[in-house]
Amino acid sequence: MLLPMQTTFTESKPGAEWWRSAVIYQIYPRSFADGNGDGIGDIPGITSRLDSLAELGIDAIWCSPLTKSPQKDAGYDVSDYRDIEPLFGTLQDFDELVAKAGERGIRIIMDLVPNHSSEEHGWFKEALAAKPGSAARNRYMFRDGKGENGELAPNNWESVFGGPAWTRITEADGTLGQWYLHIFDKSQPDFNWENPEVMEEFDSVLRFWLDRGAAGFRIDVAHGLVKEEGLPDVVLNDSTMGGQQGPDDKPKDRVSPHPFWGREGVHEINRRWRKVLDEYEDRAMCAEAWVMPLSRMATWVRPDEYHQTFNFAFLDTPWDKQKLQAVIDESIEEFSNVGAPPTWVLSNHDVIRHATRLSYDQVPKQGDGIGPDYEQPDEAKGLRRGRAASALMLGLPGGAYVYQGEELGLPEHTTLEGSVRQDPTYFRTNGERVGRDGCRVPIPWTASEPAFGFSKTGETWLPQPESFKNYARAAQEGVVGSTLELYKSLLQVRKQYALGNGSLQWRNDLVPAGAFAFQNGPVLVVVNFTNEPFALPAGELLVTTQLGLAAEGHLEADQVAWIRA
Ligand code: GLC
C-alpha cells in the first residue's frame, strides 16, 4: 500500500534522509491514551491525540510494539509479527493512524523484536510439539542439558531479567526434555539466527510493515541476535553484559568477545535488512544496541547498516559538565567517522525517567528501577535538571528521541507497590530489582478528569501517583514557562534554524568555568552547571528553561539559554 496522497513529508522536510535531523517521539502504547476505557492505551487513543503531537513539533512517532502479544513483557513478546494486538486495535486502526499522522507530516516507526518471539508464537508451539533435532526446533535455540540426565542448563548464561537464561521443557511424550534459550523472560524464546528460514521470515515481516506505510523500524536488542558457536559459558570477568551497567559501573576491558552481545555476525543481518529498507523510499531503522564504547556502537551505523543507533552513552552520563562535554565530543566524532548522524536520547521505557534520574548522584543500574525503599528523589531538582538536559540535547546537531511524558517534565513513579508491578524483572529477582514499571505509568492529559484524562473510565493498568496532576498536559498548555511550552519552543527554534542538520563548535570562552556553551548555526546554547549565576553573553534570547530570564540577564544553576549571538 502506498502512503496516502495528502502526505506532506516532503514539504515539511525538504531533501532526503529526514532521519538525520528528526525529532522522534516514542509512544509506549499501553500508557499513552486509552480510547476504549479498558485501562490500557490503544491505537485509536493515539490517533485521537495526534494534534497535540503535531503542535509539539515532532517529525515521527516510534511506537513500542503494537503487534500481537500475550504482553508478558509489555509487547516485547510477539506471537504474530503481522497482526496488531487486539488490546491496541486492528490493522485497520493502524492504517488509519499512518494515514492521519501522514496528513500532519508525522511518520510512524514500528518496533521490531527479532531476537525472540513469544512462547505463544506458532513456531514455538510447533517446536515444543516436534522432536529434538527437527526443523521446527531449529528455528529456536534448543539444546540438550548437561549432567547425567540432562538436568543441568547447557551453559551459565543469565537472563537480563534475572535467573538462568535456559528453561527445560517437557517433551510431547511427557518426559523431561531439552532446554531452550531465553536471554530475557522464559516467555521469550530466542530465535536461531543461523537458520535461513528465520532470516527470510524477518525480511518478509519488514516488507509487510513497509508496504503498509511504516517509515521504518526501531529494532529491539539489535546487538543480541547472533550467539557464539558452541554457546560457551560467559567468562565472569567479561564485562560487556549489554546495557546492564550503570554509569558508575562502566565495563572493564573485555577478556574475550562476549558470547551473545555484539557479535561480529550481527553486521551481516544489519546489512541484509538495510537492503530491504533501501528497496523503499525514505525509510530508516534505528538500532537498540547496548554496545560500548561509542567507537564500537558506531559500527552499527556504517553506511550499509543501520541509519541510527540510540546513543546510550549520552543517556548514561550524569549531570556533569566535563563528562557531558566529553561524551558529546566522542559521539560526534565516532558517528561522523562512519558518516552517520549522532542520535541523542535521555529517556525511554527501560530507564528511569531523566527528570528523576538526574536528581541523583548515584542511580540504580539500568533496568533496576526505584521502589518505595530506595532513597526518594528531590523532585524539584530533578525537574530543573531534566528540563536543562532536554534543552541541551535539543540544541545538538543530529537526531533526537523524546519519550512520551518527558515534554511534560514527568517524573518516574518511585513508590509503586510490589503488588501492582508487572515488569518480569521484578518477578525473576523476587523483587530485589523492582524493574521498569516506574517509567511506564499512563501519562496525564488533564488535571481533574478520571485517570488524569488517560482513560475515560478512570482505569489504568498501572496506578498513577497523585503528583501527576501537576504535570497534566492541559494544565501546561499556553502557560509561560511550563515544560510543555518549553519543548514546543525548543522544537520550533530547532526547526527554524535547522539545528538538527547543523554542527557544533564549543564556545566555553564566552562563559565561566562552571558552564559550557556551544554554537550550532546562529544559535548559542549556554548551560550553567554550578550555583554561580552569571551574565549571559550578549544576543537575542530565543528560548530558555529559566522563568523570567531576560536577554543579558543572569543564568542560574541548572538552567539553559539559547541565544542568537
Ligand atoms: C529491549 C526492550 C525492552 C525489552 C527487551 C526484551 O531492551 O527495550 O523493553 O524488555 O528488549 O525484548
Coordinates of C-alpha atoms and ligand atoms in Angstrom, one line a residue:
M1 CA 0.0 0.0 0.0
L2 CA 1.3 3.5 -0.8
L3 CA 1.3 6.3 1.6
P4 CA -1.8 8.5 1.4
M5 CA -1.8 11.2 -1.2
Q6 CA -2.2 14.1 1.2
T7 CA 1.1 13.2 3.0
T8 CA 3.2 16.3 3.4
F9 CA 6.5 14.8 4.4
T10 CA 8.5 16.3 1.6
E11 CA 7.1 19.7 2.2
S12 CA 7.9 19.6 5.9
K13 CA 11.3 18.0 5.4
P14 CA 12.9 19.1 2.1
G15 CA 15.6 16.7 0.9
A16 CA 16.2 13.1 1.6
E17 CA 17.4 11.5 4.8
W18 CA 14.9 13.1 7.1
W19 CA 16.1 10.8 9.9
R20 CA 19.5 12.6 10.1
S21 CA 17.9 15.5 12.0
A22 CA 14.5 14.2 13.0
V23 CA 12.9 14.5 16.4
I24 CA 11.2 11.2 17.0
Y25 CA 8.6 10.8 19.8
Q26 CA 8.4 7.4 21.5
I27 CA 4.9 6.2 22.3
Y28 CA 4.6 3.4 24.8
P29 CA 1.1 2.3 23.6
R30 CA -0.1 0.9 26.8
S31 CA 0.3 4.2 28.6
F32 CA -0.3 7.0 26.0
A33 CA -4.0 7.3 25.6
D34 CA -6.8 4.8 26.2
G35 CA -9.5 5.1 23.5
N36 CA -11.9 2.3 24.8
G37 CA -11.6 2.7 28.6
D38 CA -10.1 -0.6 29.5
G39 CA -7.2 1.0 31.3
I40 CA -4.7 0.1 28.5
G41 CA -3.7 2.6 25.9
D42 CA -4.5 1.8 22.3
I43 CA -4.2 2.9 18.7
P44 CA -7.5 4.9 18.4
G45 CA -6.2 6.7 21.6
I46 CA -3.0 7.6 19.8
T47 CA -4.9 8.7 16.6
S48 CA -7.2 10.9 18.7
R49 CA -4.2 12.7 20.2
L50 CA -2.2 13.4 17.0
D51 CA -3.0 17.1 17.1
S52 CA -1.1 17.5 20.4
L53 CA 1.9 15.8 18.9
A54 CA 1.7 17.9 15.7
E55 CA 1.6 21.0 17.9
L56 CA 4.6 19.8 19.8
G57 CA 6.5 19.8 16.6
I58 CA 7.9 16.3 16.2
D59 CA 8.8 14.6 12.9
A60 CA 8.0 11.0 13.6
I61 CA 6.5 8.6 16.2
W62 CA 8.1 5.4 17.2
C63 CA 5.5 3.1 18.8
S64 CA 6.8 0.4 21.1
P65 CA 5.4 -3.0 19.9
L66 CA 1.8 -2.9 18.6
T67 CA 2.0 -6.4 17.3
K68 CA 0.1 -9.3 18.7
S69 CA 1.4 -10.4 22.0
P70 CA 0.4 -12.0 25.3
Q71 CA 2.0 -9.0 26.9
K72 CA 4.3 -10.9 29.3
D73 CA 6.9 -8.3 28.6
A74 CA 4.5 -5.5 27.5
G75 CA 4.6 -6.4 23.8
Y76 CA 8.2 -7.3 23.5
D77 CA 7.0 -10.9 23.3
V78 CA 5.4 -11.2 19.9
S79 CA 3.1 -14.0 19.0
D80 CA 2.2 -12.7 15.5
Y81 CA 4.5 -10.3 13.7
R82 CA 1.9 -9.5 11.0
D83 CA -1.0 -8.5 13.2
I84 CA -2.0 -5.9 15.7
E85 CA -2.5 -6.8 19.3
P86 CA -6.3 -6.7 19.9
L87 CA -5.8 -4.7 23.1
F88 CA -4.4 -2.0 20.9
G89 CA -6.8 -2.3 18.0
T90 CA -6.8 -3.7 14.4
L91 CA -4.7 -3.5 11.3
Q92 CA -7.3 -1.0 10.1
D93 CA -6.7 1.2 13.1
F94 CA -3.0 1.0 12.3
D95 CA -3.6 2.1 8.7
E96 CA -5.7 4.9 9.9
L97 CA -3.0 6.0 12.3
V98 CA -0.4 6.0 9.5
A99 CA -2.8 8.0 7.2
K100 CA -3.8 10.6 9.8
A101 CA -0.3 11.0 11.1
G102 CA 0.8 11.4 7.4
E103 CA -1.7 14.2 7.0
R104 CA 0.2 16.0 9.7
G105 CA 3.6 15.3 8.3
I106 CA 4.3 12.7 11.0
R107 CA 5.9 9.4 10.2
I108 CA 5.1 6.1 12.0
I109 CA 8.0 3.9 13.0
M110 CA 7.4 0.3 14.2
D111 CA 9.2 -1.6 16.9
L112 CA 10.5 -4.9 15.6
V113 CA 11.5 -7.6 18.0
P114 CA 13.7 -10.1 16.1
N115 CA 15.8 -11.7 18.9
H116 CA 13.0 -13.7 20.3
S117 CA 9.3 -14.4 19.9
S118 CA 6.6 -15.1 22.4
E119 CA 6.3 -18.6 23.7
E120 CA 2.8 -18.3 22.1
H121 CA 4.2 -17.8 18.6
G122 CA 3.0 -20.6 16.2
W123 CA 6.6 -21.5 15.5
F124 CA 7.4 -22.1 19.2
K125 CA 4.3 -24.1 19.8
E126 CA 5.4 -26.2 16.8
A127 CA 8.9 -26.5 18.2
L128 CA 7.6 -27.8 21.5
A129 CA 5.4 -30.4 19.8
A130 CA 8.3 -31.5 17.5
K131 CA 11.2 -33.8 18.2
P132 CA 14.8 -32.7 19.2
G133 CA 16.8 -32.1 16.1
S134 CA 13.7 -31.3 14.0
A135 CA 13.4 -28.3 11.6
A136 CA 10.8 -26.8 14.0
R137 CA 13.2 -26.9 16.9
N138 CA 16.0 -25.5 14.7
R139 CA 14.2 -22.1 14.5
Y140 CA 15.0 -21.6 18.1
M141 CA 17.9 -22.4 20.4
F142 CA 17.1 -25.8 21.8
R143 CA 20.0 -27.8 23.4
D144 CA 20.3 -30.9 25.5
G145 CA 21.1 -30.3 29.1
K146 CA 24.4 -31.2 30.8
G147 CA 24.7 -33.7 33.6
E148 CA 23.9 -37.4 33.6
N149 CA 20.2 -36.9 32.7
G150 CA 20.4 -33.6 31.1
E151 CA 19.3 -31.9 34.3
L152 CA 21.8 -29.0 34.1
A153 CA 21.4 -26.0 31.9
P154 CA 23.6 -26.1 28.7
N155 CA 25.7 -23.2 29.9
N156 CA 25.9 -20.5 32.6
W157 CA 24.2 -17.7 30.7
E158 CA 21.9 -15.5 32.7
S159 CA 18.7 -13.8 31.7
V160 CA 18.8 -10.0 31.6
F161 CA 15.8 -10.0 33.8
G162 CA 17.5 -12.3 36.4
G163 CA 17.8 -16.0 36.8
P164 CA 19.1 -18.5 34.3
A165 CA 18.7 -17.9 30.5
W166 CA 17.5 -21.5 30.0
T167 CA 14.3 -23.3 30.7
R168 CA 13.8 -27.1 30.4
I169 CA 10.8 -28.3 28.6
T170 CA 8.6 -31.4 28.9
E171 CA 8.6 -33.3 25.7
A172 CA 5.4 -34.3 23.9
D173 CA 5.7 -37.8 25.4
G174 CA 5.7 -36.3 29.0
T175 CA 9.4 -36.8 29.7
L176 CA 11.7 -34.0 30.8
G177 CA 13.5 -32.9 27.7
Q178 CA 15.7 -30.3 26.1
W179 CA 16.3 -26.7 27.2
Y180 CA 15.7 -23.6 25.2
L181 CA 17.5 -20.3 25.5
H182 CA 15.8 -17.0 26.5
I183 CA 18.1 -14.1 27.1
F184 CA 15.1 -12.3 28.5
D185 CA 12.0 -13.8 30.2
K186 CA 11.2 -17.5 29.8
S187 CA 8.2 -16.5 27.8
Q188 CA 10.6 -15.0 25.2
P189 CA 12.5 -17.9 23.4
D190 CA 15.5 -16.7 21.4
F191 CA 15.4 -17.4 17.6
N192 CA 18.2 -19.2 15.9
W193 CA 19.7 -16.5 13.6
E194 CA 21.9 -19.1 11.9
N195 CA 18.8 -20.5 10.3
P196 CA 18.0 -19.1 6.8
E197 CA 14.3 -19.7 7.4
V198 CA 14.4 -17.2 10.3
M199 CA 16.2 -14.6 8.2
E200 CA 13.7 -15.0 5.4
E201 CA 10.8 -14.7 7.7
F202 CA 12.1 -11.4 9.1
D203 CA 12.7 -10.0 5.6
S204 CA 9.1 -10.7 4.9
V205 CA 7.9 -9.1 8.2
L206 CA 9.9 -5.9 7.4
R207 CA 8.3 -5.7 3.9
F208 CA 4.8 -6.4 5.5
W209 CA 5.0 -3.2 7.5
L210 CA 6.9 -1.1 4.9
D211 CA 4.2 -2.0 2.4
R212 CA 1.7 -0.7 5.0
G213 CA 3.4 2.6 5.2
A214 CA 5.7 2.3 8.2
A215 CA 8.5 4.8 7.9
G216 CA 10.9 2.3 9.4
F217 CA 11.8 0.4 12.5
R218 CA 13.3 0.6 15.9
I219 CA 15.0 -2.8 16.2
D220 CA 14.9 -4.4 19.6
V221 CA 18.1 -5.9 21.1
A222 CA 19.9 -5.3 17.8
H223 CA 23.2 -6.4 19.4
G224 CA 22.0 -9.8 20.6
L225 CA 20.8 -11.9 17.7
V226 CA 24.0 -13.9 17.0
K227 CA 25.4 -16.3 19.5
E228 CA 28.8 -17.7 19.6
E229 CA 29.2 -21.1 18.1
G230 CA 29.1 -23.9 20.7
L231 CA 27.5 -21.5 23.2
P232 CA 30.4 -21.2 25.5
D233 CA 30.0 -20.0 29.1
V234 CA 30.1 -16.3 29.8
V235 CA 33.5 -15.6 31.3
L236 CA 32.6 -13.9 34.5
N237 CA 35.0 -11.1 34.4
D238 CA 33.9 -10.4 30.8
S239 CA 32.0 -7.2 31.4
T240 CA 30.1 -6.4 28.2
M241 CA 26.7 -7.5 29.6
G242 CA 24.6 -5.5 27.2
G243 CA 23.3 -2.4 28.9
Q244 CA 23.3 -3.7 32.3
Q245 CA 25.9 -1.4 33.7
G246 CA 25.0 1.9 35.4
P247 CA 27.1 5.0 34.8
D248 CA 29.4 4.2 37.7
D249 CA 29.9 0.6 36.8
K250 CA 31.5 1.0 33.4
P251 CA 32.6 -2.1 31.6
K252 CA 36.2 -3.1 32.2
D253 CA 38.3 -4.2 29.3
R254 CA 37.0 -7.3 27.7
V255 CA 39.0 -10.5 28.0
S256 CA 37.3 -12.1 25.0
P257 CA 34.3 -11.2 22.9
H258 CA 31.0 -11.8 24.7
P259 CA 29.2 -15.0 23.5
F260 CA 26.0 -13.2 22.8
W261 CA 26.3 -9.4 23.0
G262 CA 27.6 -7.5 20.0
R263 CA 28.9 -10.4 17.9
E264 CA 30.5 -9.7 14.6
G265 CA 27.9 -11.8 12.8
V266 CA 25.2 -9.4 13.6
H267 CA 26.5 -6.9 11.0
E268 CA 25.6 -9.3 8.2
I269 CA 22.0 -9.2 9.4
N270 CA 22.2 -5.4 9.7
R271 CA 23.2 -5.3 6.0
R272 CA 20.6 -7.7 4.9
W273 CA 17.9 -5.5 6.5
R274 CA 19.3 -2.3 5.1
K275 CA 19.0 -3.8 1.6
V276 CA 15.3 -4.4 2.3
L277 CA 14.7 -0.9 3.5
D278 CA 16.6 0.5 0.5
E279 CA 14.0 -1.1 -1.8
Y280 CA 11.6 1.6 -0.4
E281 CA 11.9 5.3 -0.4
D282 CA 12.8 7.3 2.7
R283 CA 12.7 4.6 5.3
A284 CA 15.0 4.3 8.3
M285 CA 15.9 1.9 11.0
C286 CA 17.4 2.6 14.5
A287 CA 19.3 0.0 16.5
E288 CA 18.8 -0.6 20.2
A289 CA 22.4 -1.7 20.5
W290 CA 23.9 -1.5 24.0
V291 CA 27.5 -1.8 23.0
M292 CA 30.2 0.3 24.4
P293 CA 32.4 2.2 23.7
L294 CA 30.9 4.5 21.2
S295 CA 33.5 3.6 18.6
R296 CA 32.0 0.1 18.7
M297 CA 28.5 1.3 18.7
A298 CA 29.2 3.3 15.6
T299 CA 29.9 0.2 13.7
W300 CA 26.2 -0.5 13.8
V301 CA 25.6 2.7 11.7
R302 CA 28.2 2.2 8.9
P303 CA 26.8 3.3 5.5
D304 CA 25.3 -0.1 4.6
E305 CA 23.9 -0.9 8.1
Y306 CA 21.5 1.0 10.4
H307 CA 20.6 4.6 9.8
Q308 CA 20.7 5.4 13.5
T309 CA 21.5 3.9 16.8
F310 CA 20.4 5.1 20.3
N311 CA 23.2 6.9 22.0
F312 CA 23.1 5.2 25.4
A313 CA 26.5 6.6 26.3
F314 CA 24.9 10.0 26.4
L315 CA 21.8 8.8 28.2
D316 CA 24.1 7.2 30.9
T317 CA 26.1 10.3 31.5
P318 CA 25.4 12.2 34.8
W319 CA 24.7 15.9 35.1
D320 CA 28.4 16.9 34.9
K321 CA 29.9 19.5 32.7
Q322 CA 33.2 17.6 31.8
K323 CA 31.5 14.3 31.3
L324 CA 28.8 15.7 29.1
Q325 CA 31.2 17.7 27.0
A326 CA 33.4 14.6 26.6
V327 CA 30.5 12.3 25.6
I328 CA 29.2 14.9 23.1
D329 CA 32.6 15.2 21.5
E330 CA 33.1 11.5 21.4
S331 CA 29.6 10.9 19.9
I332 CA 30.0 13.4 17.2
E333 CA 33.4 12.2 16.3
E334 CA 32.6 8.5 16.3
F335 CA 29.4 8.7 14.4
S336 CA 30.7 11.2 11.9
N337 CA 33.7 8.8 11.3
V338 CA 31.2 6.4 9.7
G339 CA 29.1 9.1 8.1
A340 CA 26.2 8.7 10.5
P341 CA 24.4 11.4 12.5
P342 CA 24.6 11.3 16.2
T343 CA 21.3 10.4 17.8
W344 CA 20.5 11.7 21.3
V345 CA 18.2 10.3 23.8
L346 CA 17.6 10.9 27.6
S347 CA 14.6 8.6 28.4
N348 CA 12.8 5.6 27.2
H349 CA 10.6 2.8 28.5
D350 CA 13.6 0.9 30.0
V351 CA 15.3 3.5 32.1
I352 CA 14.4 5.8 35.0
R353 CA 12.9 9.0 33.5
H354 CA 15.6 11.6 33.3
A355 CA 13.5 14.2 35.3
T356 CA 14.1 11.8 38.2
R357 CA 17.3 10.2 37.3
L358 CA 19.3 13.4 37.1
S359 CA 18.4 14.3 40.7
Y360 CA 20.6 11.5 42.0
D361 CA 24.3 11.3 42.2
Q362 CA 24.1 7.5 42.4
V363 CA 21.3 6.0 40.2
P364 CA 20.3 2.3 40.2
K365 CA 21.6 0.3 37.3
Q366 CA 19.8 0.4 34.0
G367 CA 16.6 -1.7 34.3
D368 CA 16.7 -2.0 38.1
G369 CA 14.3 0.9 38.8
I370 CA 13.4 2.7 42.0
G371 CA 10.9 1.4 44.6
P372 CA 9.5 2.8 47.9
D373 CA 12.5 1.5 49.8
Y374 CA 15.0 3.5 47.7
E375 CA 16.1 7.0 48.7
Q376 CA 13.3 9.2 47.2
P377 CA 14.2 11.8 44.6
D378 CA 14.4 15.6 45.0
E379 CA 11.5 16.3 42.6
A380 CA 12.3 20.0 42.1
K381 CA 16.0 19.4 41.4
G382 CA 15.2 16.5 39.1
L383 CA 12.7 18.7 37.1
R384 CA 15.2 21.5 36.9
R385 CA 18.0 19.3 35.6
G386 CA 15.6 17.3 33.4
R387 CA 14.5 20.4 31.6
A388 CA 18.0 21.6 31.3
A389 CA 19.2 18.3 29.9
S390 CA 16.4 18.4 27.3
A391 CA 17.3 21.9 26.3
L392 CA 20.9 20.9 26.0
M393 CA 20.0 17.8 23.9
L394 CA 17.6 19.5 21.5
G395 CA 20.3 22.1 20.7
L396 CA 22.7 19.5 19.5
P397 CA 23.1 18.5 15.8
G398 CA 21.7 15.2 14.8
G399 CA 18.6 13.3 15.5
A400 CA 16.8 13.2 18.9
Y401 CA 14.4 10.9 20.7
V402 CA 11.7 12.2 23.1
Y403 CA 9.9 9.7 25.4
Q404 CA 6.2 10.3 26.0
G405 CA 5.7 12.4 29.0
E406 CA 9.2 14.0 29.1
E407 CA 7.7 17.0 27.3
L408 CA 5.6 17.4 30.5
G409 CA 8.6 17.1 32.8
L410 CA 7.0 13.8 34.1
P411 CA 8.9 12.1 36.9
E412 CA 9.3 8.4 37.5
H413 CA 6.7 6.8 39.7
T414 CA 9.1 5.8 42.5
T415 CA 6.6 4.4 45.1
L416 CA 4.8 1.7 43.1
E417 CA 3.9 -1.3 45.4
G418 CA 5.1 -4.7 44.5
S419 CA 1.5 -5.9 44.2
V420 CA 0.9 -3.8 41.1
R421 CA 4.2 -4.3 39.4
Q422 CA 4.3 -6.0 36.0
D423 CA 7.9 -6.0 34.7
P424 CA 9.2 -9.6 34.6
T425 CA 12.4 -8.2 36.2
Y426 CA 10.5 -7.8 39.5
F427 CA 9.3 -11.4 39.5
R428 CA 12.5 -13.0 38.2
T429 CA 14.5 -11.3 41.0
N430 CA 11.9 -11.8 43.8
G431 CA 11.5 -8.1 44.0
E432 CA 15.2 -7.4 44.5
R433 CA 15.3 -5.3 41.3
V434 CA 11.9 -3.6 41.1
G435 CA 12.2 -3.1 37.4
R436 CA 11.0 -0.6 34.8
D437 CA 7.3 0.0 35.6
G438 CA 8.0 3.4 37.2
C439 CA 8.7 5.0 33.8
R440 CA 5.7 3.2 32.1
V441 CA 2.8 4.7 34.1
P442 CA 0.0 6.2 32.0
I443 CA 0.6 9.8 31.2
P444 CA -1.6 12.7 32.5
W445 CA -3.6 14.7 30.0
T446 CA -5.9 16.7 32.3
A447 CA -5.7 17.5 36.0
S448 CA -9.3 16.8 37.1
E449 CA -10.6 14.0 34.9
P450 CA -10.5 10.3 35.8
A451 CA -7.1 8.8 35.3
F452 CA -5.9 12.4 34.5
G453 CA -7.6 12.1 31.1
F454 CA -5.7 9.0 30.1
S455 CA -8.9 6.8 30.2
K456 CA -12.5 8.0 30.5
T457 CA -13.4 5.2 32.9
G458 CA -10.5 6.0 35.3
E459 CA -9.0 2.6 34.7
T460 CA -5.2 2.4 34.4
W461 CA -3.1 -0.7 34.1
L462 CA -0.5 0.8 36.5
P463 CA -1.6 3.3 39.1
Q464 CA -0.7 6.9 38.6
P465 CA 0.7 8.9 41.5
E466 CA -1.3 11.9 42.8
S467 CA 1.5 14.2 41.7
F468 CA 0.8 13.5 38.0
K469 CA -2.0 16.1 38.1
N470 CA 0.7 18.8 38.4
Y471 CA 2.1 17.6 35.1
A472 CA -1.1 17.3 33.1
R473 CA -0.8 18.5 29.5
A474 CA -3.9 20.7 29.6
A475 CA -2.6 22.5 32.7
Q476 CA 0.6 23.3 30.9
E477 CA -0.9 24.3 27.6
G478 CA -0.3 28.0 26.9
V479 CA 1.3 28.5 30.3
V480 CA 4.5 30.5 30.1
G481 CA 7.5 28.6 31.5
S482 CA 5.7 25.3 31.6
T483 CA 7.8 22.3 30.4
L484 CA 5.3 21.7 27.5
E485 CA 5.7 25.2 26.2
L486 CA 9.5 24.9 26.7
Y487 CA 9.6 21.8 24.5
K488 CA 7.4 23.5 21.9
S489 CA 9.7 26.5 21.7
L490 CA 12.8 24.3 21.6
L491 CA 11.5 22.3 18.8
Q492 CA 10.3 25.3 16.9
V493 CA 13.6 27.1 17.1
R494 CA 15.5 23.9 16.4
K495 CA 13.5 23.6 13.2
Q496 CA 13.7 27.3 12.3
Y497 CA 17.5 27.2 12.4
A498 CA 17.8 23.6 11.1
L499 CA 19.9 22.8 14.2
G500 CA 19.5 19.0 13.6
N501 CA 21.5 19.4 10.4
G502 CA 23.9 21.8 12.0
S503 CA 27.3 21.4 13.6
L504 CA 28.8 22.1 17.0
Q505 CA 31.5 24.4 18.0
W506 CA 32.4 24.9 21.7
R507 CA 32.4 28.5 22.9
N508 CA 33.5 28.0 26.5
D509 CA 35.5 31.2 26.1
L510 CA 32.2 33.0 26.5
V511 CA 31.1 31.6 29.9
P512 CA 32.6 31.0 33.3
A513 CA 34.4 27.7 34.2
G514 CA 31.3 26.0 35.7
A515 CA 29.3 26.4 32.5
F516 CA 29.6 25.4 28.9
A517 CA 28.4 26.9 25.7
F518 CA 28.3 25.7 22.1
Q519 CA 27.4 27.3 18.9
N520 CA 25.1 25.4 16.4
G521 CA 24.4 27.6 13.4
P522 CA 23.4 31.0 14.6
V523 CA 22.3 29.6 18.0
L524 CA 24.5 29.7 21.1
V525 CA 23.4 27.1 23.7
V526 CA 24.6 28.1 27.2
V527 CA 24.3 25.7 30.2
N528 CA 25.1 26.5 33.8
F529 CA 26.1 23.5 35.9
T530 CA 27.0 25.4 39.0
N531 CA 25.3 27.5 41.7
E532 CA 27.0 30.6 40.5
P533 CA 24.7 32.7 38.3
F534 CA 26.5 34.6 35.5
A535 CA 25.6 37.3 33.0
L536 CA 24.6 35.8 29.6
P537 CA 26.7 36.7 26.6
A538 CA 25.0 39.4 24.5
G539 CA 22.4 38.4 22.0
E540 CA 18.7 37.8 21.4
L541 CA 17.3 35.3 23.9
L542 CA 15.5 32.7 21.8
V543 CA 14.4 30.2 24.4
T544 CA 15.3 29.4 28.0
T545 CA 14.5 27.0 30.8
Q546 CA 14.7 29.8 33.3
L547 CA 11.4 31.5 34.1
G548 CA 11.7 35.3 33.9
L549 CA 15.2 35.4 32.4
A550 CA 15.8 38.4 30.2
A551 CA 18.3 38.9 27.4
E552 CA 21.7 39.6 29.0
G553 CA 20.2 38.6 32.4
H554 CA 21.8 36.1 34.8
L555 CA 21.6 32.4 34.1
E556 CA 21.1 30.4 37.3
A557 CA 22.1 26.9 38.3
D558 CA 20.9 24.0 36.1
Q559 CA 19.5 26.5 33.6
V560 CA 19.9 26.7 29.8
A561 CA 19.5 29.6 27.4
W562 CA 19.5 29.6 23.6
I563 CA 20.8 32.9 22.3
R564 CA 21.1 34.3 18.8
A565 CA 24.5 35.9 19.1
Ligands
GLC1 C1 14.6 -4.3 24.8 C2 13.3 -3.5 25.1 C3 12.8 -4.0 26.5 C4 12.5 -5.4 26.4 C5 13.7 -6.2 25.9 C6 13.3 -7.6 25.5 O1 15.6 -4.0 25.7 O2 13.5 -2.1 25.1 O3 11.7 -3.2 26.9 O4 12.1 -5.9 27.6 O5 14.3 -5.6 24.8 O6 12.6 -7.6 24.3

